[in-house]
Structure formats: structure tokens, C-alpha cells
GROMACS .gro file of C-alpha atoms in nm:
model
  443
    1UNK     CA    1  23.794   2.455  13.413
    2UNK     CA    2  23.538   2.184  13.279
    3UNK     CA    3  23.390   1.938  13.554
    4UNK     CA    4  23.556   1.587  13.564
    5UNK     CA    5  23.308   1.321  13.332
    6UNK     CA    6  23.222   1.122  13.651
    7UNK     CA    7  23.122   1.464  13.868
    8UNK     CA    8  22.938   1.526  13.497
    9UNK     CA    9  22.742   1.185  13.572
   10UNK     CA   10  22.648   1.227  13.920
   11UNK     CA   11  22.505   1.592  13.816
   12UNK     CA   12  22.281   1.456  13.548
   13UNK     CA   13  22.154   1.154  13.726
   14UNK     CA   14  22.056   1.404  14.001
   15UNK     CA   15  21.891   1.658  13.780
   16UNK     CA   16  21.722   1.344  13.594
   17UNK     CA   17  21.576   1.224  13.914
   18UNK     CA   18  21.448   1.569  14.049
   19UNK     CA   19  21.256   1.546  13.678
   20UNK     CA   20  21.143   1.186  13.761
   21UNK     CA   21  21.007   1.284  14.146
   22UNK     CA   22  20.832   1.577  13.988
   23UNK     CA   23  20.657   1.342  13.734
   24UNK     CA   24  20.862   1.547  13.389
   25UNK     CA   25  20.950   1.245  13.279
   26UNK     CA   26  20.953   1.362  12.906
   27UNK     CA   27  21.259   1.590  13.010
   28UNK     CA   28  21.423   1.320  13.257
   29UNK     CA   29  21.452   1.098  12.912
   30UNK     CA   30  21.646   1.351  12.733
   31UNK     CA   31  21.859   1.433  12.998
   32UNK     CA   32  21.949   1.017  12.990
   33UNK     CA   33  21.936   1.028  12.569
   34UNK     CA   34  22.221   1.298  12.594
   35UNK     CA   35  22.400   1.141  12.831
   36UNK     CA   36  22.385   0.833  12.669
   37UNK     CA   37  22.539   0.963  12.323
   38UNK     CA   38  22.835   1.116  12.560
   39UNK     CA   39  22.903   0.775  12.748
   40UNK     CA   40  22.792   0.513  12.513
   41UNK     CA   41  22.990   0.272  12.736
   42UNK     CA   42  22.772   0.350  13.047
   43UNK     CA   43  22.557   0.026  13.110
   44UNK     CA   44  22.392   0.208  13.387
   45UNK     CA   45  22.288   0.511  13.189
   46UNK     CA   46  22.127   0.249  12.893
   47UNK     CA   47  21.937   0.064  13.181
   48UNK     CA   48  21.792   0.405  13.359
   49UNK     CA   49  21.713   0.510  13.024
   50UNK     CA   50  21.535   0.154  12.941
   51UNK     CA   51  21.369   0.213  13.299
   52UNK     CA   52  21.234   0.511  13.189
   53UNK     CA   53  21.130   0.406  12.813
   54UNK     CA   54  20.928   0.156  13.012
   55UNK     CA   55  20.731   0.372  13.229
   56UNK     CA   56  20.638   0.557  12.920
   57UNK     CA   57  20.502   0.263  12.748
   58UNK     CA   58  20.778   0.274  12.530
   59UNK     CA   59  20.853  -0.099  12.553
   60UNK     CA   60  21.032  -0.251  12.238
   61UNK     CA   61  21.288   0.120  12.252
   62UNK     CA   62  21.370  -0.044  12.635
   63UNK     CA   63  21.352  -0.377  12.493
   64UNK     CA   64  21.632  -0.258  12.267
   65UNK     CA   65  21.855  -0.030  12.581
   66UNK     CA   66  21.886  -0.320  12.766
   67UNK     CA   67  21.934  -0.568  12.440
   68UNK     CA   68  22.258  -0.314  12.402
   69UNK     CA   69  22.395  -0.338  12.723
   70UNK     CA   70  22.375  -0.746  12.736
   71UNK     CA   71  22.549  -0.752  12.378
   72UNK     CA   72  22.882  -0.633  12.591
   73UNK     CA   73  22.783  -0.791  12.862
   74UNK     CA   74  22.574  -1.077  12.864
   75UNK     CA   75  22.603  -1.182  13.243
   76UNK     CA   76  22.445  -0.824  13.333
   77UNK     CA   77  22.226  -0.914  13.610
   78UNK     CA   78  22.023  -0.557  13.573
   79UNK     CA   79  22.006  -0.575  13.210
   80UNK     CA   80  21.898  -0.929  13.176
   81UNK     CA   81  21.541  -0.747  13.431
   82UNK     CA   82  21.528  -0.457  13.227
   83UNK     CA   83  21.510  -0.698  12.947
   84UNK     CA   84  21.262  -0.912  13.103
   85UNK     CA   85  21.045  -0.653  13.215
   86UNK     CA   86  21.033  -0.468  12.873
   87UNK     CA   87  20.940  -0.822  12.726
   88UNK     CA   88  20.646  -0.866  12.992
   89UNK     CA   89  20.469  -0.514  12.896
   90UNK     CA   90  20.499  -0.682  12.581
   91UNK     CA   91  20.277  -1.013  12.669
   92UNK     CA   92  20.594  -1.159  12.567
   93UNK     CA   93  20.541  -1.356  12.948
   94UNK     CA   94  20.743  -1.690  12.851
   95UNK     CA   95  21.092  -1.473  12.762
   96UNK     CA   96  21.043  -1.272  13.026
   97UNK     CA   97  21.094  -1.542  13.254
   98UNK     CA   98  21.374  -1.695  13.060
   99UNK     CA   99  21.516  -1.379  13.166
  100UNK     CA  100  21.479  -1.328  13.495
  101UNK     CA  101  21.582  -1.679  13.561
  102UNK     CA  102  21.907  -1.590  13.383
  103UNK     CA  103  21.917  -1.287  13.651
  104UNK     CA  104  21.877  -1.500  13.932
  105UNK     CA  105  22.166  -1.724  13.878
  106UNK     CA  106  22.386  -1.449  13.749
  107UNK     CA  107  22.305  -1.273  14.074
  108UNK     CA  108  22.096  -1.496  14.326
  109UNK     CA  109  22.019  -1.199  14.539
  110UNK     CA  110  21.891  -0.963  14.282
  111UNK     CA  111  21.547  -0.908  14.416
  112UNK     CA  112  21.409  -0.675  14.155
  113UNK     CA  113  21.466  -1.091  13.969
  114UNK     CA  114  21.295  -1.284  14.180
  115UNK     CA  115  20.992  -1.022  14.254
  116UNK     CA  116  20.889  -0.998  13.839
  117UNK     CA  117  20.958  -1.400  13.809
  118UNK     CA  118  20.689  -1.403  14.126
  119UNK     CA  119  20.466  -1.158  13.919
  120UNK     CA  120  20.492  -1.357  13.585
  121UNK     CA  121  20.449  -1.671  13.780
  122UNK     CA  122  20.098  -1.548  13.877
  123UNK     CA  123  20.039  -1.477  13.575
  124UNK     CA  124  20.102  -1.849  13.428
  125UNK     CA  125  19.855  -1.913  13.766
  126UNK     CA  126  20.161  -2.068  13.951
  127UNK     CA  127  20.033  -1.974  14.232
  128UNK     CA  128  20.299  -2.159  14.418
  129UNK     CA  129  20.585  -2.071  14.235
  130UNK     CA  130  20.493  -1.652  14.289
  131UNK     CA  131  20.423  -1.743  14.660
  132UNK     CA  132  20.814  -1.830  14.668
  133UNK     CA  133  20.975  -1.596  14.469
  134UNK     CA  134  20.783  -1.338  14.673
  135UNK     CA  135  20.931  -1.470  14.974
  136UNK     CA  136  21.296  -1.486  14.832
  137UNK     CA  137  21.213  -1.114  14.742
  138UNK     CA  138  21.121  -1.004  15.090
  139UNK     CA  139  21.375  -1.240  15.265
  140UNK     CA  140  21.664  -1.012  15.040
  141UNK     CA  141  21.491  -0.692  15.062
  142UNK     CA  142  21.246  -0.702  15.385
  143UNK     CA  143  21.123  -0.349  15.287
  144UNK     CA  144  20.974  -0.455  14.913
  145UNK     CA  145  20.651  -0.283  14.909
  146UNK     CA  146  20.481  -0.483  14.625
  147UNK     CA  147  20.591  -0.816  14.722
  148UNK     CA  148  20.448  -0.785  15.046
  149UNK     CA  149  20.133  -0.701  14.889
  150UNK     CA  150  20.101  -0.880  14.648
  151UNK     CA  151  20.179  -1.216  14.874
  152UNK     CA  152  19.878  -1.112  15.097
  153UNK     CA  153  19.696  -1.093  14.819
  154UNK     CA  154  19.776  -1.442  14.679
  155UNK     CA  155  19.750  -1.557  15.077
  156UNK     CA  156  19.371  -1.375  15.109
  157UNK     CA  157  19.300  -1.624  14.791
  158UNK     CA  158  19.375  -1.881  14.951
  159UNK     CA  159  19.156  -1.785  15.269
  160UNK     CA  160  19.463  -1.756  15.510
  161UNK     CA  161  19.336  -1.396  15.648
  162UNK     CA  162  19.598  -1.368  15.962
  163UNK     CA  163  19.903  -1.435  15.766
  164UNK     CA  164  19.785  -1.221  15.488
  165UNK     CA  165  19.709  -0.929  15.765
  166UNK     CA  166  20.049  -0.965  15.903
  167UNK     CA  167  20.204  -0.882  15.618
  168UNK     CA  168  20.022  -0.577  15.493
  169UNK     CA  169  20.037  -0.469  15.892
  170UNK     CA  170  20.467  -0.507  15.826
  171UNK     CA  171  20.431  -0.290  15.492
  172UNK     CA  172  20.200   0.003  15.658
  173UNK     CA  173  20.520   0.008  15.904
  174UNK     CA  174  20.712   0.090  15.604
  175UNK     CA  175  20.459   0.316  15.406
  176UNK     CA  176  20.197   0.406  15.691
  177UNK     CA  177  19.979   0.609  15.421
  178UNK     CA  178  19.984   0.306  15.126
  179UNK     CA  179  19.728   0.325  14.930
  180UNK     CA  180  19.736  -0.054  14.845
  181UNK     CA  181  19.800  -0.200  15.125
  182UNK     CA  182  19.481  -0.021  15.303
  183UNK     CA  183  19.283  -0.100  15.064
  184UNK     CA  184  19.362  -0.470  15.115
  185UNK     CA  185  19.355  -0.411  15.442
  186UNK     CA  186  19.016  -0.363  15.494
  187UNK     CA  187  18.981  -0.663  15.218
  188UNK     CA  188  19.054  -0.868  15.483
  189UNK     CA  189  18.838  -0.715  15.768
  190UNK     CA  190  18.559  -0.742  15.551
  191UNK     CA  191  18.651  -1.139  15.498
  192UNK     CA  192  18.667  -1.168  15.878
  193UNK     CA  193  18.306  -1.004  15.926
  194UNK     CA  194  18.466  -0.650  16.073
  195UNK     CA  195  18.279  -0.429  15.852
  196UNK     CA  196  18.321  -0.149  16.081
  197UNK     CA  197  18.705  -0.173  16.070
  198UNK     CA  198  18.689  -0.206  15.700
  199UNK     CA  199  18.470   0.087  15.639
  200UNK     CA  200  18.685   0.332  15.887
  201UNK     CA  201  19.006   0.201  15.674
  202UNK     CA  202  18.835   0.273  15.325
  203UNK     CA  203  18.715   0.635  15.486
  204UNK     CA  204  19.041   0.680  15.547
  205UNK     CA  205  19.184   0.612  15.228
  206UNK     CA  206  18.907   0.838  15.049
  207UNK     CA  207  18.997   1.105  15.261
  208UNK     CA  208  19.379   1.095  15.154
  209UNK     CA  209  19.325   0.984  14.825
  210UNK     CA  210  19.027   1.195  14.703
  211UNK     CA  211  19.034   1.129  14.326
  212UNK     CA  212  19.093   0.744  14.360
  213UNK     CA  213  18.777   0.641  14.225
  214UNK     CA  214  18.837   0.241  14.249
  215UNK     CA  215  18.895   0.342  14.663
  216UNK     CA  216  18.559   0.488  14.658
  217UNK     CA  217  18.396   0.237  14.534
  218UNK     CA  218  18.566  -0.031  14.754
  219UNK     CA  219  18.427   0.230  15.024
  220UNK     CA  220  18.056   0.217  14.892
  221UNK     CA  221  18.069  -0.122  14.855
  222UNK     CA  222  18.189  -0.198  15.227
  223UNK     CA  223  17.907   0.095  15.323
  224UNK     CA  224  17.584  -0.194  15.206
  225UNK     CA  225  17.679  -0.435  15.432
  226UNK     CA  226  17.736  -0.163  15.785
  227UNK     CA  227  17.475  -0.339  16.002
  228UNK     CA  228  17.162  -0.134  15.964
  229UNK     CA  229  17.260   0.136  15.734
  230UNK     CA  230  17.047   0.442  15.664
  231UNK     CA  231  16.890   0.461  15.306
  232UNK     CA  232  16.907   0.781  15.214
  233UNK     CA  233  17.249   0.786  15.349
  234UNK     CA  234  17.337   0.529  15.134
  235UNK     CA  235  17.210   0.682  14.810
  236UNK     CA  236  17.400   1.014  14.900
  237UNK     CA  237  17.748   0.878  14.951
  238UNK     CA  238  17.664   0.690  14.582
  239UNK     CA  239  17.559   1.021  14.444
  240UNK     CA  240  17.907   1.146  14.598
  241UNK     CA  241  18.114   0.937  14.391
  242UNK     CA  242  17.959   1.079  14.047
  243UNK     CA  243  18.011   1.437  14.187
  244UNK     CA  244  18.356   1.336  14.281
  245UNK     CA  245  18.539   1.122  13.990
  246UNK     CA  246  18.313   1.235  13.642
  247UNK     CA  247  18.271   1.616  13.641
  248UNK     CA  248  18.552   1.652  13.410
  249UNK     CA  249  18.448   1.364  13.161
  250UNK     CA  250  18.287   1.448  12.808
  251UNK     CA  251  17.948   1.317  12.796
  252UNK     CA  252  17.875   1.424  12.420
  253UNK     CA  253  17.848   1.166  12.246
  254UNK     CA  254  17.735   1.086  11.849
  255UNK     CA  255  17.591   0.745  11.789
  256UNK     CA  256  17.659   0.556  11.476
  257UNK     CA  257  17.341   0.334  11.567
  258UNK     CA  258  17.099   0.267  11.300
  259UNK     CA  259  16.752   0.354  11.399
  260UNK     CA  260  16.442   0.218  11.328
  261UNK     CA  261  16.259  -0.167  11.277
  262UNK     CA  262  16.379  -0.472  11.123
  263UNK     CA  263  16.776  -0.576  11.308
  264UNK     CA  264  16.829  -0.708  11.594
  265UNK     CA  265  16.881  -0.520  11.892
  266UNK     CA  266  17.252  -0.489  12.015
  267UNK     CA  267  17.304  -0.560  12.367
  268UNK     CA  268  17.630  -0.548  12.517
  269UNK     CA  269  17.747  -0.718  12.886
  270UNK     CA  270  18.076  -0.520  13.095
  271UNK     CA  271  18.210  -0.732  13.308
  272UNK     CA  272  18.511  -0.872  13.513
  273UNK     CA  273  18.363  -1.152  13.644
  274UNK     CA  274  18.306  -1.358  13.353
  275UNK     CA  275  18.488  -1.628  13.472
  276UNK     CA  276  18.497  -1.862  13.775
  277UNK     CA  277  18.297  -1.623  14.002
  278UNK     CA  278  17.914  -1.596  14.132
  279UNK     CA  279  17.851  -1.342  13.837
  280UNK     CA  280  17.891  -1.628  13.590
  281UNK     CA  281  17.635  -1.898  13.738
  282UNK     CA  282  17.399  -1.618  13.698
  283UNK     CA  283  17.467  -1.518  13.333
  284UNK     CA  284  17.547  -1.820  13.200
  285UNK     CA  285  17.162  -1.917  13.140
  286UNK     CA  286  17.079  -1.593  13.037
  287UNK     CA  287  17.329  -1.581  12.705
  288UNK     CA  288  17.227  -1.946  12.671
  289UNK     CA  289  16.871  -1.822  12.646
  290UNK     CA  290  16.895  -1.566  12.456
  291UNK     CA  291  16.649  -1.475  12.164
  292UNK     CA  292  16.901  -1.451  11.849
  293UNK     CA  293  16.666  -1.338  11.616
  294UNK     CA  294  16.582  -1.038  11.804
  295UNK     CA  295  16.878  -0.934  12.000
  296UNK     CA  296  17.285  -0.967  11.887
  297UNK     CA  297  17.483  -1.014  12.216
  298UNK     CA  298  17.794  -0.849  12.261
  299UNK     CA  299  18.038  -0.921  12.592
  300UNK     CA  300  18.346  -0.711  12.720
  301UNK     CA  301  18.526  -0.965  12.952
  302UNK     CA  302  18.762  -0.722  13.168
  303UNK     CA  303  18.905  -1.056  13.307
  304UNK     CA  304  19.265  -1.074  13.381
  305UNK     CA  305  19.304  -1.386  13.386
  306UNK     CA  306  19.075  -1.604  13.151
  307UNK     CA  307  19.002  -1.937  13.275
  308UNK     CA  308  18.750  -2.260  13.143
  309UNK     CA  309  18.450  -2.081  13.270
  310UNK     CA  310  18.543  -1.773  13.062
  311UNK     CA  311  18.598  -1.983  12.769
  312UNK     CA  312  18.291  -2.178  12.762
  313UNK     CA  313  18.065  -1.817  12.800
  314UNK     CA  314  18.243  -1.682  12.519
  315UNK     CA  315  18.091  -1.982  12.305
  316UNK     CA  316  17.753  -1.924  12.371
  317UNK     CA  317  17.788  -1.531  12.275
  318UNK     CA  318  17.804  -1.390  11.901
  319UNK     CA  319  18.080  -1.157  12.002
  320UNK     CA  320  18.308  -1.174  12.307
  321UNK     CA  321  18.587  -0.917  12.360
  322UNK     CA  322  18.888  -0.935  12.592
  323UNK     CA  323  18.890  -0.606  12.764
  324UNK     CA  324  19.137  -0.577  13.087
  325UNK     CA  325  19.432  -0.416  12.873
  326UNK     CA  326  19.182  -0.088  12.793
  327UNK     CA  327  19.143   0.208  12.894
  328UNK     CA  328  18.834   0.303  12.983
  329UNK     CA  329  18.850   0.510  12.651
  330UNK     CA  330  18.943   0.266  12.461
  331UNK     CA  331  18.661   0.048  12.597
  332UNK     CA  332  18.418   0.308  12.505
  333UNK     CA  333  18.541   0.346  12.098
  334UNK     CA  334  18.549  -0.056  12.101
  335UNK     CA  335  18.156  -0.003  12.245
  336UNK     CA  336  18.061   0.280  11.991
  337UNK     CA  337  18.212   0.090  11.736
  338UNK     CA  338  18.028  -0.170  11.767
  339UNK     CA  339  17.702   0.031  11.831
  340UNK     CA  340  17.535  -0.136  12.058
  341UNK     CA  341  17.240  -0.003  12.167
  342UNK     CA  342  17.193  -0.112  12.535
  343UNK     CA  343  17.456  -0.155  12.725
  344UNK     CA  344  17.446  -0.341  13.085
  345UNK     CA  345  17.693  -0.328  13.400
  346UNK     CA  346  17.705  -0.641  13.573
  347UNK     CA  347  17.955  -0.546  13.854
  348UNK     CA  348  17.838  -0.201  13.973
  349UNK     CA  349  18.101  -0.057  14.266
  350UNK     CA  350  18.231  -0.419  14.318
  351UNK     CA  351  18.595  -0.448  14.193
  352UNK     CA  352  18.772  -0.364  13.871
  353UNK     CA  353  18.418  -0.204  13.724
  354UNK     CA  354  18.401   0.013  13.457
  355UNK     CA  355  18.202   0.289  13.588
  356UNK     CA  356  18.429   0.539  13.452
  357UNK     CA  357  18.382   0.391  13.108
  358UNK     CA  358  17.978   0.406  13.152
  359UNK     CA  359  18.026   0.815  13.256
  360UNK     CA  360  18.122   0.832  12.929
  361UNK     CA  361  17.771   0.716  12.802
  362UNK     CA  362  17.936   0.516  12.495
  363UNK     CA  363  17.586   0.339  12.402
  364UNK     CA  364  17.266   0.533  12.364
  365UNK     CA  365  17.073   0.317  12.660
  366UNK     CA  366  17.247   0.189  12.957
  367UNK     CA  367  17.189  -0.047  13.264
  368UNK     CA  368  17.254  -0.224  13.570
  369UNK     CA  369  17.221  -0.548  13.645
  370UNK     CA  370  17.309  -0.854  13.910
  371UNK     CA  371  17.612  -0.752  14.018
  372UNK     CA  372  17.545  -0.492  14.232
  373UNK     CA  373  17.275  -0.442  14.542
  374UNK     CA  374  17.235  -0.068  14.526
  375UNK     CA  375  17.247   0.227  14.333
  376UNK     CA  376  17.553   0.320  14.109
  377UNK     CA  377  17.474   0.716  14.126
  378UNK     CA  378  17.583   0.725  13.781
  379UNK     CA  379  17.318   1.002  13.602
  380UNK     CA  380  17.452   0.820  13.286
  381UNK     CA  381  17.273   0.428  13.360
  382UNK     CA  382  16.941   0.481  13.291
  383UNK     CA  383  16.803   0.180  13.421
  384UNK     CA  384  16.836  -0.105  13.693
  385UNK     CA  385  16.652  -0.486  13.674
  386UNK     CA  386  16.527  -0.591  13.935
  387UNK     CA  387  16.235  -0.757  14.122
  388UNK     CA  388  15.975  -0.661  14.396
  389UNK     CA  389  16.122  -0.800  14.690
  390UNK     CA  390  16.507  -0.708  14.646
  391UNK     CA  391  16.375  -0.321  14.563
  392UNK     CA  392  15.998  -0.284  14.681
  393UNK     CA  393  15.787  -0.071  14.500
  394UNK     CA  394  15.696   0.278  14.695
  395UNK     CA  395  15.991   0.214  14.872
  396UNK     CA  396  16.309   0.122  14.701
  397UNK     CA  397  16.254   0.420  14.393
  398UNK     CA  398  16.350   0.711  14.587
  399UNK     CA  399  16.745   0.580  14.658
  400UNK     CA  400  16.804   0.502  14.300
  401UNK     CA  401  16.912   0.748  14.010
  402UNK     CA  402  16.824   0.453  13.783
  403UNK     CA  403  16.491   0.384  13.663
  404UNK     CA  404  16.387   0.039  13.829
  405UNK     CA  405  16.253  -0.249  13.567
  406UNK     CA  406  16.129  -0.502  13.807
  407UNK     CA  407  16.042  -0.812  13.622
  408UNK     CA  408  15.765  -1.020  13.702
  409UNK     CA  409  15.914  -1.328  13.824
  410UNK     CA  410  16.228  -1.223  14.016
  411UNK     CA  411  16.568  -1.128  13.898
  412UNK     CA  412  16.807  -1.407  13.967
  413UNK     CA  413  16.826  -1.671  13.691
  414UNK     CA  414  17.064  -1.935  13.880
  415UNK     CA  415  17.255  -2.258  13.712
  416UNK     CA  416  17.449  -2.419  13.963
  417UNK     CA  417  17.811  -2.596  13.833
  418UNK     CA  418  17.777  -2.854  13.571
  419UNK     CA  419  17.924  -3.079  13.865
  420UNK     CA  420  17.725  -2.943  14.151
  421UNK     CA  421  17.544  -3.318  14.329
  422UNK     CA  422  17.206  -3.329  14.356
  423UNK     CA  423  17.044  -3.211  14.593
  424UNK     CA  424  16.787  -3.438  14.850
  425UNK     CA  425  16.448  -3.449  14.814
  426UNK     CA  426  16.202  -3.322  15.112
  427UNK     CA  427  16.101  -3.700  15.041
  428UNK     CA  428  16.442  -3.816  15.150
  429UNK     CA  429  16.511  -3.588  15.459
  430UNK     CA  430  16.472  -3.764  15.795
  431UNK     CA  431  16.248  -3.637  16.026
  432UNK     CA  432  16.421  -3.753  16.331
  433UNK     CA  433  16.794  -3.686  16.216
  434UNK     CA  434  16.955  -3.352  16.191
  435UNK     CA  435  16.978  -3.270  15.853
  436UNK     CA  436  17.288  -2.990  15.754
  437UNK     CA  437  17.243  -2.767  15.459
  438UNK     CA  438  17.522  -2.551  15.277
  439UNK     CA  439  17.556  -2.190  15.178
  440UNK     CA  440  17.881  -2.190  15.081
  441UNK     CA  441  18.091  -1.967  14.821
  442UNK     CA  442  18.090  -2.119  14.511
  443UNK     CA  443  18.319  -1.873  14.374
   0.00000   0.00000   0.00000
């Protein structure tokens, strides 16, 4: 006796997501491809087949599933997000929301709708708009993981800490062990001057989650500012992370560098911060300033989300490259096929850094710089600039891997904002008044 089609169904989408839990998602795609060619009328087959084209970075093939399920039926709430969503991994951003907005009043409750029109919002830098799409989202589905995050997120931008910690405290209720949500957790200690509770989280979250390098660094960087913090501790838990995350990482590497007198030398800048952020008022002098004659600048600008202080560094550079979409291997081909011969780190463990790219060792010289006030532990940056009072000689050399350049005059080469006011004069100050200065975040 064969089984009834339906019973047929309900065996293959269980067998497809056993496959799925247990990460075989190769096999979970054929299952749906078969199943598919026996019940080409199945709209819910097509989408968990799109679903899964999409999680394989097979975008325009789920483009195309859910394209076939809205030419029979074109008021297909879940189609019209499968759509959307395979047009966003495709930086096609302004469809995408044409189609989620099509969702939404097709099916005002669809939350799956509302939470990628929130994400492609923030995207735009609607900042506004996300904030209430993420709220329709949890208001319809109180448990939704990722839109409680990310709203804290946008809320921690915005410097509104106990809302923000509210929210990631209701999603631990859900997922007590998230990975995200700890992280950001201890974010916003770290924002409210708890170091200590910030540092216990990230220790936490390294313990659980021993091969998530970005964690570890989040935990290194929370481990400078532990009120009087032991040295050579310091430069052991940074040696930890190289011993940790690169031991499996191919460090041969074959330059295509020209040697010799008589070019220019290549340097290259990583960064994410090359935008609106402290980073920038620092470097911005230093590309203006730059000796063309004897050095060809490169930058890799791992920024998101590009803004008018982005724009105007990329004009004063020979060669600026928009990096936040690679892989850390792709980075390094871009950098070794560029050849550049020194290459510089400007954010160290601070977030979204590339350290995993510079294990790799895709230039022939490589440093840190700026961004960073210790040690990166990487065996792979040869060098760190500095100065003598942020890293005193006879001191300082023993808790860095890196060789220390300190240069003569200090470090730091500061421009403040094009619109920063002047500041007073000693002159001008009164000596009877009380006169208030600022130390503010510029960033």
C-alpha cells in the first residue's frame, strides 16, 4: 500500500528539517528539489526551498522560487518575504522593501514583514522607521530574537542604556545562553561604567563560545579598562586569543611585490572606522599629509554603512576599497593583489577588526596603529607606533609581541571637525569665574 501524498509531505519536511538542525543542508535541498518536481503546485515547498537557496547564498535561484509561487498567487504574503529577502542579499535594498510593504498589507501581522522592512530601514539609516517596525515585530511575535536585539542596539545608539538593557534582559529570558544578546549586554555595562559586570558577561560568553573570535576580542577589549589590571596578565590573555582562533590558518604566503629602489612604497590602512568615528579625526591629517612621491596609499574601509566622513577620506587617498561584504579571504587576495608592502591595523580588538585577515599575513610587513591601546598578540604584526609616554621604554616592550616604533614627537595627529568652535584663549579665561571645559565623544 503506498502512503497517502499529504502523509508523503509531512515525512519529507521532517526528514528535511532533521538535515537542516544537523547543518546537511546540501541534502535538505534535494530532499525539497524532489519534492518540488512531485508537487509543483506546493507554494510551501517552493518557499522552504527558496529559504534554503538563501541560506546557501544562492540568491537569484530563491529570487526565482518565490518569483514562481507569486506568478499563481500574487497576494502570497510568504512569498512576497521570500522575495524580498532574496532581493536584499542581492543589495537590491529599494525592491526589497517594495516587497515587504506589499507583505504587510496583504497580511498586517506577518512579522517575518515587518522585522526585514525594520532591517532594510536601517540600512537606508531610517533609524526611526526600523525602531517601529521592530516594535510591530515584537508586539506580533513577543519572542522575536533579532528584533529585540537589534532594537537595543539602535536604542544603545541613541544613548538610552536602560531601555536598551530591558530588552536584551526579556530576550536572555527567551534564549538564556544568546550569544548576541550577551555580548550586547555587557555593551551596555561597559557604557554605564560597570566594567566588572561587562567583563564577567564576556568571560562567560568565551567560555561557551570558545571559537568565537569577535567575543574574545570584545573580552580583551573590556579586560584594558578593569581598574588596575595586571600587565603581564594582560599580554597573556592577548597571546590567548592567537593560540585560540589562528592555529589552523595558512600562513604561507608568496608575494607578488617588486623588490628593490625606485617606486613608491605601498602602504595599505584596514579599517572600520573610516567614517564618523574618533578613528577618522585621527587619520584624516595623516592621508592628507602624506608624501605621494614616496609612498602610494591604499585604504580597506570595512564600513557598513558609508557616510560624508567616509566619502571625503576616500578623496584624499589614491585607492580606497569598500570592504565589509569580504571575507577575510577575500580581503587578503584584494591585499596581495594589490601588493602592498606594509600593511597597518587601525582598530586592533575593538569591533568588526580584521585580525583574522592579518593571521593570514597577506602583505610582507605589517602594523598596528591608533586604534588600539595594547597588544594584538598576533605573531603575524610585526610592528606597533607609538610614543614614549603611552608605551615607556624599559617598560612597555616586554607585553607586546610587536616591535614598538615610538616616534619622536608623540603618536596622535588630531584634526578636530571642520565645524568644531574655537576654542578660548588662556588670554580670555576669567580668573575669578568658573570656567567649564568639555571632553566629550565626538564620535
Amino acid at each position: 500500500m503506498t502512503k497517502k501524498p499529504a502523509s508523503s509531505l509531512r515525512t519529507t519536511r521532517k526528514r528535511a528539517d532533521a538535515l537542516i538542525r544537523s547543518g546537511k543542508l546540501e541534502q535538505a535541498h534535494e530532499l525539497y528539489m524532489a519534492a518540488c518536481k512531485s508537487h509543483p503546485a506546493d507554494a510551501g515547498l517552493w518557499l522552504s526551498l527558496a529559504g534554503l537557496d538563501r541560506r546557501l547564498g544562492r540568491f537569484r535561484e530563491a529570487e526565482q522560487r518565490a518569483r514562481h509561487v507569486l506568478s499563481t498567487q500574487p497576494d502570497n504574503h510568504s512569498a512576497l518575504v521570500e522575495y524580498g529577502a532574496a532581493l536584499q542579499a542581492q543589495g537590491r535594498s529599494d525592491e526589497a522593501v517594495v516587497m515587504y510593504r506589499k507583505a504587510i498589507a496583504s497580511n498586517p501581522d506577518c512579522s517575518e514583514a515587518h522585522y526585514l522592512l525594520a532591517n532594510a530601514c536601517l540600512e537606508h539609516g531610517q533609524a526611526d522607521l526600523a525602531i517601529e517596525h521592530y516594535r510591530k515585530t515584537i508586539a506580533i511575535k513577543p519572542a522575536h530574537i533579532e528584533a529585540l536585539n537589534n532594537l537595543s542596539a539602535i536604542l544603545t545608539n541613541r544613548g538610552e542604556v536602560q531601555a536598551s538593557m530591558e530588552l536584551l534582559r526579556l530576550a536572555l529570558k527567551i534564549q538564556p545562553n544568546g550569544y548576541r544578546m550577551r555580548i550586547n549586554l555587557a555593551r551596555l555595562h561597559v557604557h554605564a561604567g560597570e566594567t566588572d559586570k561587562a567583563h564577567k558577561i564576556l568571560k562567560r560568553v568565551i567560555h561557551t563560545h570558545p571559537d568565537a573570535a569577535e567575543a574574545h576580542s570584545k573580552y580583551l577589549l573590556c579586560t584594558n579598562y578593569l581598574p588596575n589590571p595586571d600587565p603581564e596578565m594582560l599580554y597573556e590573555e592577548h597571546r590567548q586569543w592567537e593560540n585560540r582562533h589562528t592555529k589552523k590558518i595558512n600562513h604561507g604566503t608568496k608575494y607578488r611585490n617588486t623588490t628593490g629602489t625606485g617606486r613608491p612604497l605601498r602602504i595599505g590602512y584596514v579599517s572600520p572606522d573610516l567614517r564618523k568615528h574618533s578613528v577618522a579625526y585621527f587619520m584624516e591629517p595623516i592621508l592628507t599629509r602624506h608624501d605621494k612621491k614616496r609612498f602610494n596609499i591604499t585604504c580597506y574601509a570595512d564600513v557598513e554603512n558609508p557616510d560624508d566622513t567616509s566619502r571625503r577620506l576616500a578623496s584624499l587617498c589614491e585607492n580606497w576599497n569598500w570592504t565589509a561584504k569580504l571575507s577575510d579571504e577575500q580581503l587578503c587576495e584584494k591585499i596581495r593583489g594589490d601588493r602592498i608592502d606594509i600593511l597597518v591595523d587601525l582598530a586592533g580588538h575593538t569591533g568588526n577588526n580584521r585580525l583574522m585577515a592579518f593571521a593570514r599575513k597577506p602583505a610582507p610587513v605589517a602594523a598596528s596603529y591608533l586604534g588600539y591601546p595594547n597588544t594584538t598578540g598576533l605573531s603575524a604584526i610585526d610592528y606597533r607606533l607609538t610614543d614614549s609616554i603611552a608605551d615607556p621604554p624599559g617598560i612597555a616592550d616586554k607585553y607586546y609581541i610587536e616591535k614598538l616604533i615610538r616616534l619622536d614627537n608623540g603618536f596622535l595627529c588630531y584634526q578636530p571637525p571642520g565645524n568644531a568652535p574655537d576654542c578660548a584663549r588662556p588670554s580670555r579665561l576669567s580668573r575669578d569665574g568658573i570656567v567649564f571645559g568639555s571632553f566629550n565623544n565626538l564620535a
